[in-house]
């Protein structure tokens, strides 16, 4: 079994810390959280596994980590939660890079989340999931970068990308999708909401800038730069 076969498996345990590790060459997950597991992963590199980090009905806080050269970079599903802090590198993954699905939640909390240079696409948010930046003071420096992927930069399918921060400096949160082989942002029954002007979105140098399909919506106040795309 390639799935549910982690090199490190946290099965239902809480408060587990994985720090300073290099986790490689698993035919399943490098790190797997399942059955309500809760873990903290810091200063760790996860490479050349089938899935770098997999979360099934579990939660993880990841700080200064890289998950790269896997088939799948980070896959959170079945109502899982992942919090990103520090510098996050999700790159060179061949099938899926960062996937949130099945009512899962990803939160960028002051991180620079970089999902770039993947032979597949960038970020996929699907099946009633959310990628969010909340209004915590530490979240004001959050960044999301999805550049140079061989597919769409960001896909939002029956899900949402939400930026709060009513009191933040306008445009201080930067979301960039550039140089991808597919649309910079593709929505299918999806929603982007940045109602308070906290985010600056730059979508450039893609074949299509932003593509809205099947009832998708957006509420973006403040900075939106869609430029130099083919369409």
PDB file of C-alpha atoms in Angstrom:
ATOM      1  CA  UNK A   1       0.000   0.000   0.000  1.00  0.00           C
ATOM      2  CA  UNK A   2       1.471   3.332  -1.008  1.00  0.00           C
ATOM      3  CA  UNK A   3      -1.048   5.305   1.022  1.00  0.00           C
ATOM      4  CA  UNK A   4      -1.513   5.020   4.814  1.00  0.00           C
ATOM      5  CA  UNK A   5       2.011   3.648   5.157  1.00  0.00           C
ATOM      6  CA  UNK A   6       4.102   6.476   6.590  1.00  0.00           C
ATOM      7  CA  UNK A   7       7.789   6.232   7.314  1.00  0.00           C
ATOM      8  CA  UNK A   8       6.761   8.150  10.448  1.00  0.00           C
ATOM      9  CA  UNK A   9       3.125   7.460  11.366  1.00  0.00           C
ATOM     10  CA  UNK A  10       1.321   9.347  14.133  1.00  0.00           C
ATOM     11  CA  UNK A  11      -1.851   7.354  14.760  1.00  0.00           C
ATOM     12  CA  UNK A  12      -4.256   9.222  17.025  1.00  0.00           C
ATOM     13  CA  UNK A  13      -1.519  10.613  19.291  1.00  0.00           C
ATOM     14  CA  UNK A  14      -1.461  14.283  20.362  1.00  0.00           C
ATOM     15  CA  UNK A  15       1.382  16.692  21.034  1.00  0.00           C
ATOM     16  CA  UNK A  16       3.977  14.947  18.886  1.00  0.00           C
ATOM     17  CA  UNK A  17       7.002  17.042  17.822  1.00  0.00           C
ATOM     18  CA  UNK A  18       9.153  16.218  14.797  1.00  0.00           C
ATOM     19  CA  UNK A  19      12.105  18.605  14.641  1.00  0.00           C
ATOM     20  CA  UNK A  20      15.328  18.669  12.656  1.00  0.00           C
ATOM     21  CA  UNK A  21      14.709  15.515  10.637  1.00  0.00           C
ATOM     22  CA  UNK A  22      15.449  14.497   7.056  1.00  0.00           C
ATOM     23  CA  UNK A  23      12.799  11.993   5.935  1.00  0.00           C
ATOM     24  CA  UNK A  24      13.360  10.284   2.592  1.00  0.00           C
ATOM     25  CA  UNK A  25      12.580   7.423   0.243  1.00  0.00           C
ATOM     26  CA  UNK A  26       9.281   6.075   1.571  1.00  0.00           C
ATOM     27  CA  UNK A  27       6.980   4.261  -0.853  1.00  0.00           C
ATOM     28  CA  UNK A  28       4.121   5.730   1.220  1.00  0.00           C
ATOM     29  CA  UNK A  29       4.078   8.975   3.196  1.00  0.00           C
ATOM     30  CA  UNK A  30       7.199  10.439   4.696  1.00  0.00           C
ATOM     31  CA  UNK A  31       5.042  11.667   7.593  1.00  0.00           C
ATOM     32  CA  UNK A  32       1.469  10.437   8.072  1.00  0.00           C
ATOM     33  CA  UNK A  33      -1.033  11.724  10.620  1.00  0.00           C
ATOM     34  CA  UNK A  34      -4.221   9.703  10.974  1.00  0.00           C
ATOM     35  CA  UNK A  35      -7.187   9.066  13.316  1.00  0.00           C
ATOM     36  CA  UNK A  36      -7.168  12.520  14.919  1.00  0.00           C
ATOM     37  CA  UNK A  37      -3.418  12.885  15.324  1.00  0.00           C
ATOM     38  CA  UNK A  38      -1.915  16.251  16.288  1.00  0.00           C
ATOM     39  CA  UNK A  39       1.702  17.144  15.572  1.00  0.00           C
ATOM     40  CA  UNK A  40       4.255  19.944  15.304  1.00  0.00           C
ATOM     41  CA  UNK A  41       6.802  19.664  12.471  1.00  0.00           C
ATOM     42  CA  UNK A  42       9.745  22.075  12.421  1.00  0.00           C
ATOM     43  CA  UNK A  43      13.028  22.475  10.543  1.00  0.00           C
ATOM     44  CA  UNK A  44      12.433  19.240   8.629  1.00  0.00           C
ATOM     45  CA  UNK A  45      13.027  18.179   5.012  1.00  0.00           C
ATOM     46  CA  UNK A  46      10.769  15.546   3.457  1.00  0.00           C
ATOM     47  CA  UNK A  47      12.026  14.296   0.079  1.00  0.00           C
ATOM     48  CA  UNK A  48      11.591  11.515  -2.482  1.00  0.00           C
ATOM     49  CA  UNK A  49       8.563   9.865  -0.907  1.00  0.00           C
ATOM     50  CA  UNK A  50       5.260   8.941  -2.540  1.00  0.00           C
ATOM     51  CA  UNK A  51       3.582  11.655  -0.406  1.00  0.00           C
ATOM     52  CA  UNK A  52       5.742  13.968   1.646  1.00  0.00           C
ATOM     53  CA  UNK A  53       3.237  14.782   4.394  1.00  0.00           C
ATOM     54  CA  UNK A  54      -0.237  13.210   4.545  1.00  0.00           C
ATOM     55  CA  UNK A  55      -2.959  14.190   7.013  1.00  0.00           C
ATOM     56  CA  UNK A  56      -6.164  12.177   7.407  1.00  0.00           C
ATOM     57  CA  UNK A  57      -8.605  13.663   9.943  1.00  0.00           C
ATOM     58  CA  UNK A  58      -5.549  15.085  11.717  1.00  0.00           C
ATOM     59  CA  UNK A  59      -3.778  18.382  12.343  1.00  0.00           C
ATOM     60  CA  UNK A  60      -0.247  19.678  11.982  1.00  0.00           C
ATOM     61  CA  UNK A  61       1.578  22.927  12.542  1.00  0.00           C
ATOM     62  CA  UNK A  62       4.519  23.115  10.133  1.00  0.00           C
ATOM     63  CA  UNK A  63       7.359  25.611  10.621  1.00  0.00           C
ATOM     64  CA  UNK A  64      10.363  26.101   8.327  1.00  0.00           C
ATOM     65  CA  UNK A  65       9.922  22.866   6.417  1.00  0.00           C
ATOM     66  CA  UNK A  66      10.487  21.640   2.865  1.00  0.00           C
ATOM     67  CA  UNK A  67       8.560  18.884   1.120  1.00  0.00           C
ATOM     68  CA  UNK A  68      10.006  18.354  -2.347  1.00  0.00           C
ATOM     69  CA  UNK A  69      10.918  15.772  -4.984  1.00  0.00           C
ATOM     70  CA  UNK A  70       7.982  13.629  -3.871  1.00  0.00           C
ATOM     71  CA  UNK A  71       5.085  12.454  -5.997  1.00  0.00           C
ATOM     72  CA  UNK A  72       2.710  14.457  -3.749  1.00  0.00           C
ATOM     73  CA  UNK A  73       4.073  17.246  -1.590  1.00  0.00           C
ATOM     74  CA  UNK A  74       1.516  17.803   1.185  1.00  0.00           C
ATOM     75  CA  UNK A  75      -1.956  16.241   1.116  1.00  0.00           C
ATOM     76  CA  UNK A  76      -4.531  17.163   3.788  1.00  0.00           C
ATOM     77  CA  UNK A  77      -7.899  15.426   3.527  1.00  0.00           C
ATOM     78  CA  UNK A  78     -10.851  14.118   5.586  1.00  0.00           C
ATOM     79  CA  UNK A  79     -11.329  17.304   7.639  1.00  0.00           C
ATOM     80  CA  UNK A  80      -7.675  17.874   8.457  1.00  0.00           C
ATOM     81  CA  UNK A  81      -6.031  21.137   9.515  1.00  0.00           C
ATOM     82  CA  UNK A  82      -2.561  22.444   8.695  1.00  0.00           C
ATOM     83  CA  UNK A  83      -1.051  25.717   9.959  1.00  0.00           C
ATOM     84  CA  UNK A  84       1.912  27.154   8.037  1.00  0.00           C
ATOM     85  CA  UNK A  85       4.557  29.277   9.762  1.00  0.00           C
ATOM     86  CA  UNK A  86       8.047  30.374   8.790  1.00  0.00           C
ATOM     87  CA  UNK A  87       9.480  29.491   5.376  1.00  0.00           C
ATOM     88  CA  UNK A  88       7.625  26.657   3.652  1.00  0.00           C
ATOM     89  CA  UNK A  89       9.057  25.174   0.452  1.00  0.00           C
ATOM     90  CA  UNK A  90       6.781  22.846  -1.534  1.00  0.00           C
ATOM     91  CA  UNK A  91       8.608  22.282  -4.815  1.00  0.00           C
ATOM     92  CA  UNK A  92       9.617  19.739  -7.464  1.00  0.00           C
ATOM     93  CA  UNK A  93       6.725  17.373  -6.653  1.00  0.00           C
ATOM     94  CA  UNK A  94       5.641  15.419  -9.707  1.00  0.00           C
ATOM     95  CA  UNK A  95       1.909  14.659  -9.212  1.00  0.00           C
ATOM     96  CA  UNK A  96       0.268  17.048  -6.722  1.00  0.00           C
ATOM     97  CA  UNK A  97       2.014  19.740  -4.734  1.00  0.00           C
ATOM     98  CA  UNK A  98      -0.219  21.160  -1.985  1.00  0.00           C
ATOM     99  CA  UNK A  99      -3.720  19.694  -1.795  1.00  0.00           C
ATOM    100  CA  UNK A 100      -6.466  20.563   0.698  1.00  0.00           C
ATOM    101  CA  UNK A 101      -9.611  18.496   0.203  1.00  0.00           C
ATOM    102  CA  UNK A 102     -12.523  16.878   1.996  1.00  0.00           C
ATOM    103  CA  UNK A 103     -13.453  19.846   4.235  1.00  0.00           C
ATOM    104  CA  UNK A 104      -9.860  20.500   5.236  1.00  0.00           C
ATOM    105  CA  UNK A 105      -8.379  23.822   6.382  1.00  0.00           C
ATOM    106  CA  UNK A 106      -5.015  25.363   5.635  1.00  0.00           C
ATOM    107  CA  UNK A 107      -3.989  28.534   7.473  1.00  0.00           C
ATOM    108  CA  UNK A 108      -1.036  30.754   6.563  1.00  0.00           C
ATOM    109  CA  UNK A 109       0.034  32.361   9.847  1.00  0.00           C
ATOM    110  CA  UNK A 110       2.854  34.730   8.998  1.00  0.00           C
ATOM    111  CA  UNK A 111       4.477  32.143   6.736  1.00  0.00           C
ATOM    112  CA  UNK A 112       5.963  32.515   3.310  1.00  0.00           C
ATOM    113  CA  UNK A 113       4.235  29.549   1.709  1.00  0.00           C
ATOM    114  CA  UNK A 114       6.013  28.900  -1.579  1.00  0.00           C
ATOM    115  CA  UNK A 115       4.492  26.287  -3.897  1.00  0.00           C
ATOM    116  CA  UNK A 116       6.654  26.737  -6.964  1.00  0.00           C
ATOM    117  CA  UNK A 117       8.644  24.864  -9.603  1.00  0.00           C
ATOM    118  CA  UNK A 118       6.488  21.744  -9.468  1.00  0.00           C
ATOM    119  CA  UNK A 119       6.169  19.550 -12.583  1.00  0.00           C
ATOM    120  CA  UNK A 120       2.460  19.436 -11.677  1.00  0.00           C
ATOM    121  CA  UNK A 121       0.252  22.326 -10.588  1.00  0.00           C
ATOM    122  CA  UNK A 122       0.551  24.483  -7.503  1.00  0.00           C
ATOM    123  CA  UNK A 123      -2.154  24.744  -4.825  1.00  0.00           C
ATOM    124  CA  UNK A 124      -5.387  22.722  -5.095  1.00  0.00           C
ATOM    125  CA  UNK A 125      -8.229  23.577  -2.687  1.00  0.00           C
ATOM    126  CA  UNK A 126     -11.194  21.278  -3.271  1.00  0.00           C
ATOM    127  CA  UNK A 127     -14.288  19.588  -1.828  1.00  0.00           C
ATOM    128  CA  UNK A 128     -15.441  22.254   0.639  1.00  0.00           C
ATOM    129  CA  UNK A 129     -11.974  23.117   1.897  1.00  0.00           C
ATOM    130  CA  UNK A 130     -10.422  26.493   2.743  1.00  0.00           C
ATOM    131  CA  UNK A 131      -7.069  28.215   2.579  1.00  0.00           C
ATOM    132  CA  UNK A 132      -7.219  31.201   4.919  1.00  0.00           C
ATOM    133  CA  UNK A 133      -5.222  34.037   6.423  1.00  0.00           C
ATOM    134  CA  UNK A 134      -6.883  35.099   9.671  1.00  0.00           C
ATOM    135  CA  UNK A 135      -6.614  38.421  11.471  1.00  0.00           C
ATOM    136  CA  UNK A 136      -3.941  37.430  13.993  1.00  0.00           C
ATOM    137  CA  UNK A 137      -1.200  40.061  14.425  1.00  0.00           C
ATOM    138  CA  UNK A 138       1.416  37.491  13.379  1.00  0.00           C
ATOM    139  CA  UNK A 139      -0.464  36.918  10.113  1.00  0.00           C
ATOM    140  CA  UNK A 140       0.235  40.396   8.727  1.00  0.00           C
ATOM    141  CA  UNK A 141       3.451  39.234   7.036  1.00  0.00           C
ATOM    142  CA  UNK A 142       1.858  36.216   5.337  1.00  0.00           C
ATOM    143  CA  UNK A 143       2.777  35.459   1.724  1.00  0.00           C
ATOM    144  CA  UNK A 144       1.625  32.869  -0.790  1.00  0.00           C
ATOM    145  CA  UNK A 145       3.741  32.334  -3.902  1.00  0.00           C
ATOM    146  CA  UNK A 146       2.793  29.881  -6.668  1.00  0.00           C
ATOM    147  CA  UNK A 147       5.244  30.421  -9.503  1.00  0.00           C
ATOM    148  CA  UNK A 148       6.541  28.349 -12.419  1.00  0.00           C
ATOM    149  CA  UNK A 149       4.379  25.266 -11.939  1.00  0.00           C
ATOM    150  CA  UNK A 150       3.556  23.064 -14.959  1.00  0.00           C
ATOM    151  CA  UNK A 151      -0.180  23.486 -14.377  1.00  0.00           C
ATOM    152  CA  UNK A 152      -2.427  26.090 -12.736  1.00  0.00           C
ATOM    153  CA  UNK A 153      -0.953  28.167  -9.951  1.00  0.00           C
ATOM    154  CA  UNK A 154      -4.036  27.980  -7.711  1.00  0.00           C
ATOM    155  CA  UNK A 155      -7.145  25.822  -8.216  1.00  0.00           C
ATOM    156  CA  UNK A 156     -10.229  26.446  -6.061  1.00  0.00           C
ATOM    157  CA  UNK A 157     -12.965  23.854  -6.586  1.00  0.00           C
ATOM    158  CA  UNK A 158     -16.118  24.102  -4.461  1.00  0.00           C
ATOM    159  CA  UNK A 159     -13.896  25.751  -1.867  1.00  0.00           C
ATOM    160  CA  UNK A 160     -12.519  29.144  -0.835  1.00  0.00           C
ATOM    161  CA  UNK A 161      -9.449  31.315  -0.431  1.00  0.00           C
ATOM    162  CA  UNK A 162     -10.181  33.840   2.331  1.00  0.00           C
ATOM    163  CA  UNK A 163      -8.101  36.736   3.683  1.00  0.00           C
ATOM    164  CA  UNK A 164      -9.252  38.532   6.840  1.00  0.00           C
ATOM    165  CA  UNK A 165      -7.267  41.327   8.513  1.00  0.00           C
ATOM    166  CA  UNK A 166      -9.637  44.283   8.789  1.00  0.00           C
ATOM    167  CA  UNK A 167      -7.003  46.250  10.729  1.00  0.00           C
ATOM    168  CA  UNK A 168      -3.982  45.215   8.659  1.00  0.00           C
ATOM    169  CA  UNK A 169      -1.885  47.501   6.505  1.00  0.00           C
ATOM    170  CA  UNK A 170      -3.578  47.572   3.092  1.00  0.00           C
ATOM    171  CA  UNK A 171      -1.906  45.227   0.647  1.00  0.00           C
ATOM    172  CA  UNK A 172       0.572  43.912   3.197  1.00  0.00           C
ATOM    173  CA  UNK A 173      -0.304  40.266   2.522  1.00  0.00           C
ATOM    174  CA  UNK A 174       1.078  39.343  -0.899  1.00  0.00           C
ATOM    175  CA  UNK A 175      -0.367  36.522  -3.024  1.00  0.00           C
ATOM    176  CA  UNK A 176       1.506  35.884  -6.282  1.00  0.00           C
ATOM    177  CA  UNK A 177       0.792  33.447  -9.115  1.00  0.00           C
ATOM    178  CA  UNK A 178       3.225  33.875 -11.987  1.00  0.00           C
ATOM    179  CA  UNK A 179       4.793  31.943 -14.823  1.00  0.00           C
ATOM    180  CA  UNK A 180       2.632  28.839 -14.515  1.00  0.00           C
ATOM    181  CA  UNK A 181       1.769  26.614 -17.492  1.00  0.00           C
ATOM    182  CA  UNK A 182      -1.967  26.787 -16.643  1.00  0.00           C
ATOM    183  CA  UNK A 183      -4.197  29.612 -15.410  1.00  0.00           C
ATOM    184  CA  UNK A 184      -2.791  31.706 -12.608  1.00  0.00           C
ATOM    185  CA  UNK A 185      -6.019  31.177 -10.651  1.00  0.00           C
ATOM    186  CA  UNK A 186      -8.714  28.695 -11.724  1.00  0.00           C
ATOM    187  CA  UNK A 187     -12.050  28.604  -9.894  1.00  0.00           C
ATOM    188  CA  UNK A 188     -14.756  25.961 -10.358  1.00  0.00           C
ATOM    189  CA  UNK A 189     -17.672  26.712  -8.035  1.00  0.00           C
ATOM    190  CA  UNK A 190     -15.028  28.459  -5.958  1.00  0.00           C
ATOM    191  CA  UNK A 191     -14.713  31.743  -4.109  1.00  0.00           C
ATOM    192  CA  UNK A 192     -11.939  34.221  -3.371  1.00  0.00           C
ATOM    193  CA  UNK A 193     -12.701  36.707  -0.624  1.00  0.00           C
ATOM    194  CA  UNK A 194     -10.459  39.540   0.528  1.00  0.00           C
ATOM    195  CA  UNK A 195     -13.018  42.076   1.713  1.00  0.00           C
ATOM    196  CA  UNK A 196     -10.806  44.299   3.885  1.00  0.00           C
ATOM    197  CA  UNK A 197      -8.011  45.247   1.484  1.00  0.00           C
ATOM    198  CA  UNK A 198      -5.363  43.360   3.444  1.00  0.00           C
ATOM    199  CA  UNK A 199      -4.138  41.368   0.441  1.00  0.00           C
ATOM    200  CA  UNK A 200      -2.341  42.357  -2.713  1.00  0.00           C
ATOM    201  CA  UNK A 201      -2.841  39.776  -5.468  1.00  0.00           C
ATOM    202  CA  UNK A 202      -0.488  39.641  -8.445  1.00  0.00           C
ATOM    203  CA  UNK A 203      -1.414  37.257 -11.280  1.00  0.00           C
ATOM    204  CA  UNK A 204       0.974  37.581 -14.200  1.00  0.00           C
ATOM    205  CA  UNK A 205       2.799  35.790 -17.016  1.00  0.00           C
ATOM    206  CA  UNK A 206       0.394  32.837 -17.187  1.00  0.00           C
ATOM    207  CA  UNK A 207      -1.539  31.612 -20.266  1.00  0.00           C
ATOM    208  CA  UNK A 208      -4.749  32.782 -18.536  1.00  0.00           C
ATOM    209  CA  UNK A 209      -4.800  35.168 -15.608  1.00  0.00           C
ATOM    210  CA  UNK A 210      -7.948  34.303 -13.638  1.00  0.00           C
ATOM    211  CA  UNK A 211     -10.564  31.864 -14.952  1.00  0.00           C
ATOM    212  CA  UNK A 212     -13.998  31.661 -13.303  1.00  0.00           C
ATOM    213  CA  UNK A 213     -16.160  28.614 -14.110  1.00  0.00           C
ATOM    214  CA  UNK A 214     -19.564  27.302 -12.968  1.00  0.00           C
ATOM    215  CA  UNK A 215     -20.808  29.976 -10.618  1.00  0.00           C
ATOM    216  CA  UNK A 216     -17.513  31.034  -9.088  1.00  0.00           C
ATOM    217  CA  UNK A 217     -17.323  34.373  -7.276  1.00  0.00           C
ATOM    218  CA  UNK A 218     -14.770  36.809  -5.911  1.00  0.00           C
ATOM    219  CA  UNK A 219     -14.812  39.758  -3.518  1.00  0.00           C
ATOM    220  CA  UNK A 220     -11.432  41.470  -3.670  1.00  0.00           C
ATOM    221  CA  UNK A 221     -11.017  44.913  -2.136  1.00  0.00           C
ATOM    222  CA  UNK A 222      -7.786  46.754  -2.797  1.00  0.00           C
ATOM    223  CA  UNK A 223      -4.840  45.376  -4.679  1.00  0.00           C
ATOM    224  CA  UNK A 224      -5.532  43.119  -7.656  1.00  0.00           C
ATOM    225  CA  UNK A 225      -3.015  43.121 -10.486  1.00  0.00           C
ATOM    226  CA  UNK A 226      -3.793  40.752 -13.368  1.00  0.00           C
ATOM    227  CA  UNK A 227      -1.268  41.572 -16.042  1.00  0.00           C
ATOM    228  CA  UNK A 228       0.929  40.233 -18.850  1.00  0.00           C
ATOM    229  CA  UNK A 229      -1.054  37.003 -19.210  1.00  0.00           C
ATOM    230  CA  UNK A 230      -1.727  35.629 -22.683  1.00  0.00           C
ATOM    231  CA  UNK A 231      -5.493  35.848 -22.036  1.00  0.00           C
TER     232      UNK A 231
END
